[in-house]
Amino acid sequence: MLTQSDAIVFDQPRQLGMRRLGLAPRQPGDVVVAIEASGISTGTERLLWSGEMPAFPGMGYPLVPGYEAVGRIVDAGDARRLKAGDKVFVPGSNGFDGARGLFGASASHVQLPEGRLVPISATLGDEAVLLALAATAHHAVRASGRDLPELIVGHGALGRLAARIVVALGGQAVVWESAPLRRSGAAGYAVIAPEAEERSDYRQILDVSGDATILDRLVPRLGRGGEIVLAGFYKEPVSFAFPPAFMREVRMKIAAEWRPQDMEAVLSLIASGRLSLDGLVTHAARPADADTAYRTAFEDADCLKMILDWRTM
């Protein structure tokens, strides 16, 4: 029975390394997964790395980061639904001794209840690390319950997935991107600089930028009764000038983490060929080079998604 795992550990802000950790005592229903690839999040994971993450339950160091991983079950234990050899998406694990598993997917092996795993097709490659991000994008796109976003703010991996999902669902979207390097790669939608915007009658705007000052630029772009969905992670208080929002009777919603139905919808869109994850994993590194990989993921505008390849261990 496997009892240890090599894992990325944030010992404190801006200090990370590889450490061998013990796996927590096995619980009924737990399975062990050998991770093939894990993704680095430039949202919440970046805030954990920098120490800027607002306090919330479970927060603390040392911790194992990561909530985007794919691998194969190597020990199914007494699982009822899954078996050894099954390929699965892993949203994280808290099954470590010696470090918090706040997300806990950046490790060679993880242990977690089978109910948390998402079975996926054996034909999906390393792009499957993007499934959580795609499900999050779907959750945000469908947050309104009525309209699809017509304007999306941000053309990173999350913004691109949101735009692709809008197109897959039969909508049309424009994406704002202030960084020239990130305006390429659109498929079925337009990407423009914010200053080139001419419309002021959008019914729904989806913001994935994480810019806490963005609302005063978005409100004037809405028609009366329009809606703004906030789906970034904002480390600073979000504020806006009330009179313009009052005049337009603006509505606002917050889209948080994905739900099982979002993952099901994304897998269905992928299986039908309407949604592609291609072209979003732009960088890969060995876990042994994690320090450099994390800095590249957080600081290089050319990097949409960095993955760690655990098969190199």
GROMACS .gro file of C-alpha atoms in nm, residues 148-152 163 166-167 169-174 188-190 199 202-204:
model
   21
  148LEU     CA    1  -2.532   3.465  -2.231
  149PRO     CA    2  -2.251   3.719  -2.186
  150GLU     CA    3  -2.207   3.955  -2.479
  151LEU     CA    4  -1.886   4.108  -2.342
  152ILE     CA    5  -1.613   3.917  -2.157
  163ALA     CA    6  -1.579   3.285  -2.491
  166VAL     CA    7  -2.059   3.117  -2.529
  167VAL     CA    8  -1.997   3.029  -2.895
  169LEU     CA    9  -2.399   2.751  -2.670
  170GLY     CA   10  -2.500   2.956  -2.972
  171GLY     CA   11  -2.411   3.303  -2.845
  172GLN     CA   12  -2.182   3.580  -2.967
  173ALA     CA   13  -1.926   3.757  -2.754
  174VAL     CA   14  -1.664   4.028  -2.770
  188GLY     CA   15  -1.544   3.245  -3.338
  189TYR     CA   16  -1.537   3.570  -3.141
  190ALA     CA   17  -1.363   3.908  -3.154
  199ARG     CA   18  -2.113   4.985  -2.757
  202TYR     CA   19  -2.471   4.527  -2.350
  203ARG     CA   20  -2.725   4.312  -2.169
  204GLN     CA   21  -2.468   4.105  -1.981
   0.00000   0.00000   0.00000
